[in-house]
Short mmCIF file of C-alpha atoms in Angstrom, two decimals:
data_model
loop_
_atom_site.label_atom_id
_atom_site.label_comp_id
_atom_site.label_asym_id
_atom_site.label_seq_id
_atom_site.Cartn_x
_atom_site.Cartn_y
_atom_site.Cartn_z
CA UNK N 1 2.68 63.59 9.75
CA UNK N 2 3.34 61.04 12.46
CA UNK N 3 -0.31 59.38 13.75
CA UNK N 4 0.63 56.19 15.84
CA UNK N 5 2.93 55.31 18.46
CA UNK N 6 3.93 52.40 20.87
CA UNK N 7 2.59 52.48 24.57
CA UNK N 8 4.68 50.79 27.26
CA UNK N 9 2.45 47.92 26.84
CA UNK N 10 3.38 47.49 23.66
CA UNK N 11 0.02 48.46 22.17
CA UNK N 12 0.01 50.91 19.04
CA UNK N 13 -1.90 53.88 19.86
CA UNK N 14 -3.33 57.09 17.87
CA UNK N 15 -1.78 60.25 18.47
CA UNK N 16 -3.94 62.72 19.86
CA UNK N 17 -3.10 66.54 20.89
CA UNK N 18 -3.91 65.23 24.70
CA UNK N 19 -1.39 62.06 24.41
CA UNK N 20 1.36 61.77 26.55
CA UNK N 21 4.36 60.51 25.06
CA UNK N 22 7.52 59.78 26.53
CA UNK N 23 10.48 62.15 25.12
CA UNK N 24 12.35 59.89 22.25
CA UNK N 25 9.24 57.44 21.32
CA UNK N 26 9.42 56.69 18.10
CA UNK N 27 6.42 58.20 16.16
CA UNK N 28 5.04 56.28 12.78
CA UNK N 29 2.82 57.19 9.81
CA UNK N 30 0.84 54.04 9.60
CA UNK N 31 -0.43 51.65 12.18
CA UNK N 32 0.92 48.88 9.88
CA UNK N 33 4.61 50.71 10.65
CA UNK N 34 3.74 50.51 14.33
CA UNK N 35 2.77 47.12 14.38
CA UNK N 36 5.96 46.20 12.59
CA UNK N 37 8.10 47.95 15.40
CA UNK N 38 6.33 46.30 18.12
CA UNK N 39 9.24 43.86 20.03
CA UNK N 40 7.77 40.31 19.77
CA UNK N 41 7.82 39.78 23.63
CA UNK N 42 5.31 43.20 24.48
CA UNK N 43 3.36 41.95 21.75
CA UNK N 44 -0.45 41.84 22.82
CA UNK N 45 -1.54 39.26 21.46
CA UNK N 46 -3.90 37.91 23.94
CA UNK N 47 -7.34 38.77 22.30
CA UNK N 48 -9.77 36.01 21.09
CA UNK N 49 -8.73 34.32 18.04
CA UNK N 50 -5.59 35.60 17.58
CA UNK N 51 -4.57 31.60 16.55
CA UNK N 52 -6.28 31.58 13.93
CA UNK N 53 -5.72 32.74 9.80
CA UNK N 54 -4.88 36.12 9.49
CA UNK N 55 -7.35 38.21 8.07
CA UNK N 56 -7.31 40.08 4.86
CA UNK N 57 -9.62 42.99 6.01
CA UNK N 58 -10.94 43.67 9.58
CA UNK N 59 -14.77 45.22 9.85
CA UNK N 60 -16.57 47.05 12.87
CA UNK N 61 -20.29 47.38 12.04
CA UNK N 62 -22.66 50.56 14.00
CA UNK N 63 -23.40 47.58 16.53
CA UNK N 64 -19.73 47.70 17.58
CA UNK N 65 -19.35 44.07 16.16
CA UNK N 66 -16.21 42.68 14.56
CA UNK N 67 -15.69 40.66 11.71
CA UNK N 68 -13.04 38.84 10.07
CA UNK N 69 -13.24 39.21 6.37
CA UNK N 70 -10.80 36.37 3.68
CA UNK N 71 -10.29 37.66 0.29
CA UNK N 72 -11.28 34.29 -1.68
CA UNK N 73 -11.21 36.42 -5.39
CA UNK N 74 -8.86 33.84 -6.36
CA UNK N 75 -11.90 31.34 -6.23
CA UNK N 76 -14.86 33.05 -7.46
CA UNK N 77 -12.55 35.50 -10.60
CA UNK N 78 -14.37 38.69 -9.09
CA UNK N 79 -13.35 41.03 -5.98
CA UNK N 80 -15.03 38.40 -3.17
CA UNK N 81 -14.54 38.32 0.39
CA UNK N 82 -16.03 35.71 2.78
CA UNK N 83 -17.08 37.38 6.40
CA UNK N 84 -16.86 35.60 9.69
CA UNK N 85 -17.96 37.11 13.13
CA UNK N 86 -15.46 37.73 16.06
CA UNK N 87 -17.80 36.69 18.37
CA UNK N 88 -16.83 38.02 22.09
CA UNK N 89 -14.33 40.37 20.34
CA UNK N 90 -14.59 43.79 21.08
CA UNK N 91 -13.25 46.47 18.99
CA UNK N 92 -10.66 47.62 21.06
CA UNK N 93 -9.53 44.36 22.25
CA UNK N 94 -8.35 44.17 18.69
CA UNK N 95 -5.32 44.95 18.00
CA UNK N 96 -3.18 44.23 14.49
CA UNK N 97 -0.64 42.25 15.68
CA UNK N 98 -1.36 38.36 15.88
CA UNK N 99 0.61 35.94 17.67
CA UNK N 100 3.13 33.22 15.52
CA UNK N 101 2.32 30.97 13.41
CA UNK N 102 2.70 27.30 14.09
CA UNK N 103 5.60 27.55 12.30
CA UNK N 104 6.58 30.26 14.64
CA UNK N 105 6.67 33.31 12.11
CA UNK N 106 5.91 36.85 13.64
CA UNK N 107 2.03 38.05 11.86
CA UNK N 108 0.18 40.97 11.23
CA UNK N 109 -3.31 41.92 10.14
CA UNK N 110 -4.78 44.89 8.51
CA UNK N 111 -6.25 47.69 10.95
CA UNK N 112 -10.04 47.31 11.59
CA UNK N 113 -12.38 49.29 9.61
CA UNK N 114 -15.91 50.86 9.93
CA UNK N 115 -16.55 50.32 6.47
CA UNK N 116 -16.74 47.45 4.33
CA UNK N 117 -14.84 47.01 1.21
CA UNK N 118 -15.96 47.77 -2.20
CA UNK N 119 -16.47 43.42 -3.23
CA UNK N 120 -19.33 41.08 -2.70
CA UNK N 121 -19.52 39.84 0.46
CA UNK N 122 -20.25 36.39 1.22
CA UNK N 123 -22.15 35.74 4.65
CA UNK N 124 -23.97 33.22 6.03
CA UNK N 125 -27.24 31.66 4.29
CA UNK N 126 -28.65 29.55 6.53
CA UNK N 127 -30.05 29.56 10.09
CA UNK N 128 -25.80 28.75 10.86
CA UNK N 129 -24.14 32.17 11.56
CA UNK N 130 -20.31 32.42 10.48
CA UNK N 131 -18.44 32.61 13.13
CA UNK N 132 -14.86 32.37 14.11
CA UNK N 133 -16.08 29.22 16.38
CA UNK N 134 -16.39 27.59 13.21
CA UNK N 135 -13.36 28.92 11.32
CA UNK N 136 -11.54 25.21 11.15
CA UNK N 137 -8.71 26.05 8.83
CA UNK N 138 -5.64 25.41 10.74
CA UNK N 139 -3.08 28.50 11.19
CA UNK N 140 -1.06 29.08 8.45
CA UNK N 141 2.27 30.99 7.56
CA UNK N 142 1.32 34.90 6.81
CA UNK N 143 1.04 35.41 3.44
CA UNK N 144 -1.16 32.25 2.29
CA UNK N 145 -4.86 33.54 1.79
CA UNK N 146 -7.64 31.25 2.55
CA UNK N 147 -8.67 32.11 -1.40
CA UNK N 148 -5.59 30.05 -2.38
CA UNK N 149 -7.11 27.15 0.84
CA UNK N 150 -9.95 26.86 -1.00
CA UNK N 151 -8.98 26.76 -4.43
CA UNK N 152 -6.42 23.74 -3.12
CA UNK N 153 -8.98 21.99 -1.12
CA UNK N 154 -11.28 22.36 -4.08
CA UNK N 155 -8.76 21.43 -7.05
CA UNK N 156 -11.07 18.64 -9.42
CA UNK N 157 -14.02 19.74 -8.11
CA UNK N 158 -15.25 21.34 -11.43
CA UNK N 159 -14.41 18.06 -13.13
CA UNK N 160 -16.36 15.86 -10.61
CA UNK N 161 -18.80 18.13 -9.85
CA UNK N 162 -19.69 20.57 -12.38
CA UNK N 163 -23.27 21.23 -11.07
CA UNK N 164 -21.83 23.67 -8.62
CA UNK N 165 -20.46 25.89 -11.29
CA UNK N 166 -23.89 26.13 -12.50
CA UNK N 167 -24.66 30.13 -13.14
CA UNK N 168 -27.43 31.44 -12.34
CA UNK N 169 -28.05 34.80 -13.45
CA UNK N 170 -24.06 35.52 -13.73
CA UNK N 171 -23.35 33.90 -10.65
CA UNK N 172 -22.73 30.77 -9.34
CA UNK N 173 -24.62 30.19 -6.10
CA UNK N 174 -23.21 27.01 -5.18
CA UNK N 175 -19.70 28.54 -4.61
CA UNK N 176 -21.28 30.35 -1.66
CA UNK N 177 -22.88 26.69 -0.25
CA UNK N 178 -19.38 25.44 -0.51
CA UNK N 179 -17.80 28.22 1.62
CA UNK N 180 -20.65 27.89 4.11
CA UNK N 181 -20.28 24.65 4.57
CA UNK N 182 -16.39 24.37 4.74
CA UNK N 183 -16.84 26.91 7.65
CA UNK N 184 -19.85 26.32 9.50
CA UNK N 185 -19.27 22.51 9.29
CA UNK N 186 -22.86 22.04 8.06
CA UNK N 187 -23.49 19.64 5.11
CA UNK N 188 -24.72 21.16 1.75
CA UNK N 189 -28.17 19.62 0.95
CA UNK N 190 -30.40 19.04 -1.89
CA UNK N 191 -32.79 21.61 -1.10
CA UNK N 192 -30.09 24.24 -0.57
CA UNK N 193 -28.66 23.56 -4.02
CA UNK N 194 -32.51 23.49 -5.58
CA UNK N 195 -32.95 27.04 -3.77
CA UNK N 196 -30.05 28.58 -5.26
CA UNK N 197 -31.06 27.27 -8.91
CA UNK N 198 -28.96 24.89 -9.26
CA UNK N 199 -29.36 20.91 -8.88
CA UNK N 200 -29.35 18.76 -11.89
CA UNK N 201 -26.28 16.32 -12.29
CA UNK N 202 -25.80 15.52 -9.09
CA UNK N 203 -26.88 12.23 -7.04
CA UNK N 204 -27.55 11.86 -3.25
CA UNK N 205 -24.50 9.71 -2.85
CA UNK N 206 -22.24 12.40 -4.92
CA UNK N 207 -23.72 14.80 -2.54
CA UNK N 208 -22.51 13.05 0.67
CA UNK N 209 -18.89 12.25 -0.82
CA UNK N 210 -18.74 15.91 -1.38
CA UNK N 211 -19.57 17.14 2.40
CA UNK N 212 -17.24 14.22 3.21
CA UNK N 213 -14.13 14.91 1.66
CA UNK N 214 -14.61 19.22 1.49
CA UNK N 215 -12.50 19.87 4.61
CA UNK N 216 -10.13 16.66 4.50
CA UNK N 217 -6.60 16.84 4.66
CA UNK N 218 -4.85 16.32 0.69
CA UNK N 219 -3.98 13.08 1.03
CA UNK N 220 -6.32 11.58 3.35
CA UNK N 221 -10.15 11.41 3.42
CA UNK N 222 -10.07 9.74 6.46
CA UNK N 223 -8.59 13.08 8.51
CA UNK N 224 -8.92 16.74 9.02
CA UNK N 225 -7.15 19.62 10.59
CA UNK N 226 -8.99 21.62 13.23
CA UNK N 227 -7.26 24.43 15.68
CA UNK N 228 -8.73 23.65 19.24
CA UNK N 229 -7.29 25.72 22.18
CA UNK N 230 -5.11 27.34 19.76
CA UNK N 231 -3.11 23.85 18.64
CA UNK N 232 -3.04 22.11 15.53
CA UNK N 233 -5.34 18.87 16.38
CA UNK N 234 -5.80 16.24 13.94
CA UNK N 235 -8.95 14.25 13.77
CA UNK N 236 -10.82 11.33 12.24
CA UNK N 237 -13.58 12.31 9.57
CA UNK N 238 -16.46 9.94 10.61
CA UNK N 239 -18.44 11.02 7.75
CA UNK N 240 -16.04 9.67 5.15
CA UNK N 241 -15.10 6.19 7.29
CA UNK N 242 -19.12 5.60 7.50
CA UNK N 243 -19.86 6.69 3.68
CA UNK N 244 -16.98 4.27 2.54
CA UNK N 245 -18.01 1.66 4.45
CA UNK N 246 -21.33 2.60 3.12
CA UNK N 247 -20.59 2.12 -0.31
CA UNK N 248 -18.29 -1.03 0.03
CA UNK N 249 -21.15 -2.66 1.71
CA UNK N 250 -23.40 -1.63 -1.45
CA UNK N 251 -20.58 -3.43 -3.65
CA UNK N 252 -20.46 -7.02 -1.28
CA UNK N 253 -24.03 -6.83 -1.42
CA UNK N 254 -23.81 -6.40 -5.26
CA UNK N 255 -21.82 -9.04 -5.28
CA UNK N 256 -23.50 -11.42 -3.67
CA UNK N 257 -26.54 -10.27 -5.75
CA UNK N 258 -24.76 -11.58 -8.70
CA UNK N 259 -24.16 -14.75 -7.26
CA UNK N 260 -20.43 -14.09 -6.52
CA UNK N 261 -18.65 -14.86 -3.05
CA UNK N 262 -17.26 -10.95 -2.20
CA UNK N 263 -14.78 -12.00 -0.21
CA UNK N 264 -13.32 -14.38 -3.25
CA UNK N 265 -13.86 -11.40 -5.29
CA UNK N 266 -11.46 -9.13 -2.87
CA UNK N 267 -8.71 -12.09 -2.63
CA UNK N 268 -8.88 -12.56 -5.93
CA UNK N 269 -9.01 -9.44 -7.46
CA UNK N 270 -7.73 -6.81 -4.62
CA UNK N 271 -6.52 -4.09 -7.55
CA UNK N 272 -10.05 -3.83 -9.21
CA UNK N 273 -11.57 -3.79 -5.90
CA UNK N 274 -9.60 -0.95 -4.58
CA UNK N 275 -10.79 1.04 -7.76
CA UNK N 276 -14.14 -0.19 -7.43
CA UNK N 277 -13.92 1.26 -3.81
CA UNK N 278 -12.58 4.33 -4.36
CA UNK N 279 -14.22 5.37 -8.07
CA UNK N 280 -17.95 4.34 -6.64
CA UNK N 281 -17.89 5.90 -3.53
CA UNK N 282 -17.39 9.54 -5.43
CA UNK N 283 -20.80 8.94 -6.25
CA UNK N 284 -21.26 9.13 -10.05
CA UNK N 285 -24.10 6.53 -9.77
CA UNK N 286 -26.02 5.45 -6.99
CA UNK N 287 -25.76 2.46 -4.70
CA UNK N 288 -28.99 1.38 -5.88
CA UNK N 289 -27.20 1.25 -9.03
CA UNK N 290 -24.46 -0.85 -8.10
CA UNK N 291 -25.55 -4.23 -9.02
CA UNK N 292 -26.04 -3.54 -12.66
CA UNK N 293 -22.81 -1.50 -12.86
CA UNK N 294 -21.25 -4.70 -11.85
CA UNK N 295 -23.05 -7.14 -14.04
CA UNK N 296 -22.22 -4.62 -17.14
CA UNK N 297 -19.13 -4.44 -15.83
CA UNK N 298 -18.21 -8.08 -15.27
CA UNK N 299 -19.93 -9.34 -18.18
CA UNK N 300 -22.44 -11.04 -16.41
CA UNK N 301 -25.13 -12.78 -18.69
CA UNK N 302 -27.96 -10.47 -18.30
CA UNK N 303 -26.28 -7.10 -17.60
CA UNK N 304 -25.36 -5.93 -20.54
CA UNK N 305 -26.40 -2.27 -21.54
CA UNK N 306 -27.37 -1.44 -24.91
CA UNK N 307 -25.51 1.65 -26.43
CA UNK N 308 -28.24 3.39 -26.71
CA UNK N 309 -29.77 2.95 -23.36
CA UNK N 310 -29.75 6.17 -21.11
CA UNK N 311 -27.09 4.18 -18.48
CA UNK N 312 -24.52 3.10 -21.22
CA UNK N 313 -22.95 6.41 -20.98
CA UNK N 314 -23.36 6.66 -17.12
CA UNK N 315 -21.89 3.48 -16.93
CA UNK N 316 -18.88 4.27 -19.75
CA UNK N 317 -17.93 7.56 -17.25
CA UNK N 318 -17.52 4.87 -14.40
CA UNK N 319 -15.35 2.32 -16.24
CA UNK N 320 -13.09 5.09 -16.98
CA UNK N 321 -12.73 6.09 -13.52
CA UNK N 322 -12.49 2.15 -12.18
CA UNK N 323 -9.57 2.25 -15.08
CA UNK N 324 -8.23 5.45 -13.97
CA UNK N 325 -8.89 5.68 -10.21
CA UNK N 326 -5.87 7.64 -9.22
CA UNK N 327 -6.77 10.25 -11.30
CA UNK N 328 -10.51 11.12 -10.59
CA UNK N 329 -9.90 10.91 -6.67
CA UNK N 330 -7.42 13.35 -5.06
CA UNK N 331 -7.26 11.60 -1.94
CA UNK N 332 -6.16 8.25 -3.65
CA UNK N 333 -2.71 7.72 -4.74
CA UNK N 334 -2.82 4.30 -6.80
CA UNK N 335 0.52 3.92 -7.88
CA UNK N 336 1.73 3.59 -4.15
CA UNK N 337 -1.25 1.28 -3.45
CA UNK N 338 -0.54 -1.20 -6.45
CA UNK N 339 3.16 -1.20 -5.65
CA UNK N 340 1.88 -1.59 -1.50
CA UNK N 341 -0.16 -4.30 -2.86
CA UNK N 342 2.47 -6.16 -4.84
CA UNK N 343 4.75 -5.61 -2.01
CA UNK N 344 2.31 -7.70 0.49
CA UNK N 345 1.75 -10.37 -2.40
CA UNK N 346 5.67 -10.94 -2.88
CA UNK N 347 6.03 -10.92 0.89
CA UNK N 348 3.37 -13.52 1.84
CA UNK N 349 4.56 -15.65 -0.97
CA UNK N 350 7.86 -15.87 0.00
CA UNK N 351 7.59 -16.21 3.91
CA UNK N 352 3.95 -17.49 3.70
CA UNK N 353 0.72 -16.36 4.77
CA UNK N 354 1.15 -18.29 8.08
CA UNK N 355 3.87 -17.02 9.15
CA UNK N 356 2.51 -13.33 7.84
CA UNK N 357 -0.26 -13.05 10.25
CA UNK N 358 2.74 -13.85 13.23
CA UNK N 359 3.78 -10.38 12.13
CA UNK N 360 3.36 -7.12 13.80
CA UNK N 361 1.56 -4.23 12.48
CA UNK N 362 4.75 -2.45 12.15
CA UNK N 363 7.04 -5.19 11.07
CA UNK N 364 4.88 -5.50 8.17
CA UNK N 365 4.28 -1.50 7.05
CA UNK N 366 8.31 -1.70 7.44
CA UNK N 367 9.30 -4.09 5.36
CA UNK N 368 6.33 -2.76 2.79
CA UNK N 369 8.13 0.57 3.09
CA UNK N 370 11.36 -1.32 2.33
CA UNK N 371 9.98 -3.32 -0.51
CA UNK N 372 8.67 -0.02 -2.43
CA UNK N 373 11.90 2.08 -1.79
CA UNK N 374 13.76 -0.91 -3.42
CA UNK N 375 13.03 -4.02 -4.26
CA UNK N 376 16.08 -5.90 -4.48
CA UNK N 377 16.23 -5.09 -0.96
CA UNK N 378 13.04 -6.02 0.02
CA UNK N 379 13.30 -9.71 -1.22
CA UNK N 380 16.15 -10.20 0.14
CA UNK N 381 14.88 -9.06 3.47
CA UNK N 382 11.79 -11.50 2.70
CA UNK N 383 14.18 -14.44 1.68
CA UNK N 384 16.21 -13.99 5.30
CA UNK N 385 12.79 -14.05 6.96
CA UNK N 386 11.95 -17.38 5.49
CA UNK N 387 15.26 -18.89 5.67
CA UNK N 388 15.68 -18.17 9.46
CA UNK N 389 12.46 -19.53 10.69
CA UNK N 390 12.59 -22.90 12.06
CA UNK N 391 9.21 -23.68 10.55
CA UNK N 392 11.40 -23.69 7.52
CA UNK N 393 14.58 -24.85 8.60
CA UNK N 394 14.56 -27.92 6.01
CA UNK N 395 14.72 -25.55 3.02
CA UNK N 396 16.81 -23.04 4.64
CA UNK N 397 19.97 -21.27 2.65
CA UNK N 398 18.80 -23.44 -0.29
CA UNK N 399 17.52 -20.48 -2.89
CA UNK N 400 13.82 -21.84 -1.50
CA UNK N 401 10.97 -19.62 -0.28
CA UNK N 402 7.45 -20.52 0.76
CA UNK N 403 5.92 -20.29 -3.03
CA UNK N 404 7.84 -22.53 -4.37
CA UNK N 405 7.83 -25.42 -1.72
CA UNK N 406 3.99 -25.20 -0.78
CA UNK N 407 2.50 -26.81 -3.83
CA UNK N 408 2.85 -30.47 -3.47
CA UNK N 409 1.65 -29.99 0.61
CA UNK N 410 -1.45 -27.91 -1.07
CA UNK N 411 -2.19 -30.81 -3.31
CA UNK N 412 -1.79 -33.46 -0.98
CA UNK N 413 -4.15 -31.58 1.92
CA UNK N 414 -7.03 -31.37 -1.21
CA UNK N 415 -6.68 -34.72 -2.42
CA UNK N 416 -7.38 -35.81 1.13
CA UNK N 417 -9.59 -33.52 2.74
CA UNK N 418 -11.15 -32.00 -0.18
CA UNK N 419 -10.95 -28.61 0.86
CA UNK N 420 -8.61 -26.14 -0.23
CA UNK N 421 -5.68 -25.81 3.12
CA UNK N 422 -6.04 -22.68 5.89
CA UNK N 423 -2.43 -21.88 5.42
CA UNK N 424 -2.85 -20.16 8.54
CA UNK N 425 -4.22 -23.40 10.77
CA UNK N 426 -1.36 -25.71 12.61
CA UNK N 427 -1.94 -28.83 10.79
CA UNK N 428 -1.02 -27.48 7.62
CA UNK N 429 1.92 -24.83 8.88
CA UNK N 430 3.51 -27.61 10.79
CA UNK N 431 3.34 -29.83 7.68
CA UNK N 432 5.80 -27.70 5.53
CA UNK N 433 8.36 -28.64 7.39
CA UNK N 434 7.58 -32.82 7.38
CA UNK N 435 8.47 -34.85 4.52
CA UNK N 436 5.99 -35.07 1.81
CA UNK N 437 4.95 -39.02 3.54
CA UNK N 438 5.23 -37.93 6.62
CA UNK N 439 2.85 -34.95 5.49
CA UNK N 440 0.11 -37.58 4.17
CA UNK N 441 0.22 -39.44 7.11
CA UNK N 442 -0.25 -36.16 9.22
CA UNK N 443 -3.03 -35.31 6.81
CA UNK N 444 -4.81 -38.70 6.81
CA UNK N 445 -4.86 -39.05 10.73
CA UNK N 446 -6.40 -35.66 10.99
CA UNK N 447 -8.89 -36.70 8.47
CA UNK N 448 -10.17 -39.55 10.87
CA UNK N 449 -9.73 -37.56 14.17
CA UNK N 450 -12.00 -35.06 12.51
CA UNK N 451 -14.31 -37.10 10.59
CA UNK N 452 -13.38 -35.17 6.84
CA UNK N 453 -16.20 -35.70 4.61
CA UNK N 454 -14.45 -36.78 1.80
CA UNK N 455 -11.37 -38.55 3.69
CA UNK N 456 -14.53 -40.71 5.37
CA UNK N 457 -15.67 -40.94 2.04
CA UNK N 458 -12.73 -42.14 0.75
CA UNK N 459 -12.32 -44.72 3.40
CA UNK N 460 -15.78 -46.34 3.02
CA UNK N 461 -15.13 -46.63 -0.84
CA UNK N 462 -11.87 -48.40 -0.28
CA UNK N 463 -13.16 -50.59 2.24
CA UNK N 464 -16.37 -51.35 0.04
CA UNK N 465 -13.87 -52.44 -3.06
CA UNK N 466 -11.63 -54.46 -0.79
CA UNK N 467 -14.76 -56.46 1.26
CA UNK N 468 -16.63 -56.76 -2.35
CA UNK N 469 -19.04 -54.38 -1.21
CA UNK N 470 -20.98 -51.28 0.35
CA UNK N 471 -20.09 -50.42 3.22
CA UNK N 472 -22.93 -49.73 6.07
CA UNK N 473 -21.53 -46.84 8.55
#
């Protein structure tokens, strides 16, 4: 028996005894058959929300409301579906058909229903309804189920956060929290995980890295997807930018708290402060914590922790992710970074960190980008940089670089200033190029002009030895 056919508006209608149907209309058995017939240009797809995930099952309560229900049984191992409200949707403004995808792939959605299905239901558990308003994930080919999203957006979360696969009763009501949240945009709290049962293991700082990061993009913290007017829009996640600088603050001021400069400590060790950075700010102890993780961790007279103190172990979890950083944070891929890092080091030491800073934003992420696909062909794009800069034009096409001509200038600005150089400031760039006398004498004669402390020193000692004694100045 034939039940649906296509209207000249190209809507899929019931057949009733009292339609009227043009002779030769093709007649189908299923909607879904319809739908499939309908010519892409009649297509209604006009209808609110029609940009956004297809939905696995389509419900119209007694109220004549619609929802949007996601099959997400791929997340929670039992028949689950998570229900959002059409809000502004009426029933027959629905119609199966949904426009392309962003990747411009015809779609189409099950027929609605007046009863739900036979799965737990997920719905909202907080004062937050969910609503298709809030539905953020971005559109998506057919066929990918927001039960697969979710699992992907939520890959390592058992390992890093196994207090919200606490059960409780044969369930596990933080699952639900998660959903919410990823949906509604509204941050899980404390007292939302203490309601549902669950709440030991966790700290307040593991808590806000985890409603950071939950609807970030894979590789990037810093960004999420959101559809807006029916377009893909990417924006910046100002909760993740203002908990990392959060937590790197908590490390300088550790830092200092140790008696340690922090901005030596980055120069000097930039890999171990990266995966300070990144394994701290998941949270596994708090900031208030962070000075004695650092004096354990540094060896730092007075911070050692006993084995059998109830922080040796906390502490042992952290080293391993400092020592393993790429692999306990999705978003963070190290390798890249320390081969990023060692491209910048190799760069700046051959051209100098002068002439560095006189480089564009994109200059430099290009010949970073050049450096990691091959290195060969990165320093030799570094060595043509140094060699055809004036500055340098003394040591050019000579096998020289910046590293390896700098030291005697470096010495010679210490011994008579006292200060280690700004390789950045003019007097010392412009000295590379002078001989090394002409360098002293450049060196000296700033010392006066400036008063130096120790080239004034200096002075009045030599005068003292030469006049057979002290000086009055």
């Amino acid at each position: 028996m034939s039940n649906f056919y296509i209207d000249p508006d190209g809507v899929v209608q019931p057949v009733y005894p009292s339609s009227r149907i043009s002779p030769g209309t093709p007649l189908f058995e299923t909607r879904e058959e319809a739908n499939s017939a309908i010519p892409p240009k009649t297509r209604n797809v006009g209808w609110m929300y029609s940009d956004r995930m297809v939905a696995d099952y389509v419900y119209q309560d007694e109220a004549n409301r619609v929802f949007f229900l996601y099959d997400v049984s791929s997340v929670t191992g039992g028949s689950t579906y998570i229900m959002y409200e059409a809000v502004g949707l009426k029933p027959l403004e629905y119609a199966s058909t949904w426009d392309a995808d962003s990747l411009g792939n015809e779609r189409n959605g099950p027929s609605i229903s007046t009863v739900l299905p036979d799965a737990d239901i997920i719905r909202s558990t907080g004062g937050e309804r969910l609503t298709m308003q809030n539905f953020t994930v971005a559109r998506t080919p057919e066929g990918l189920k927001l039960g697969d999203w979710i699992g992907q957006t939520m890959e390592g979360l058992e390992q890093l956060y196994p207090f919200l696969y606490e059960e409780v009763e044969g369930r596990m009501p933080a699952i639900g929290l998660i959903f919410n949240s990823l949906t509604s945009g509204n941050p899980i709290t404390t007292e939302q995980l203490t309601l549902a049962g669950v709440g030991k293991g966790f700290t307040t700082l593991k808590l806000d890295y985890l409603n950071a990061t939950i609807a970030s993009l894979d590789d990037n913290p810093g960004k999420y997807n959101v559809v807006v007017d029916g377009k893909l829009v990417t924006r910046t996640n100002q909760d993740y930018i203002s908990l990392e600088k959060k937590v790197t603050t908590g490390i300088d001021t550790a830092l200092g708290a140790l008696g340690l400069n922090a901005d030596v400590f980055k120069q000097d060790n930039v890999e171990l402060y990266k995966a300070l950075e990144t394994s701290l700010v998941i949270g596994e102890i708090e900031i208030e914590q962070f000075e004695n993780y650092l004096g354990h961790r540094l060896g730092i007279d007075g911070y050692k922790i006993a084995k059998d103190s109830n922080l040796y172990d906390v502490f042992k979890t952290v080293d391993t992710m400092v020592d393993n950083p790429g692999q306990f944070n999705a978003f963070v891929d190290f390798d890249t970074f320390k081969q990023s890092n060692l491209a910048l080091s190799e760069l700046k030491r051959v051209i100098g960190v002068g002439k560095f800073n006189t480089l564009d934003e994109t200059e430099k992420n290009r010949l970073v980008g050049l450096y990691s696909r091959d290195t060969n062909a990165g320093m030799q794009e570094f060595q043509n940089i140094f060699d055809s800069d004036p500055m340098y034009e003394r040591y050019a096409d000579k096998g020289l670089n910046y590293g390896l001509v700098v030291g005697n200038y470096r010495d010679q600005y210490s011994s008579i200033l006292g200060d280690k150089p700004d390789e950045t400031s003019s007097i010392f760039m412009d000295s590379i190029n002078m001989s090394y006398e002409d360098a002293k004498k450049s060196f000296l004669d700033y010392g006066y002009k400036t008063g130096n402390k120790k080239y004034m020193a200096d002075l009045a000692s030599s005068l003292s030895q030469s006049m057979g004694g002290v000086v009055i100045r």
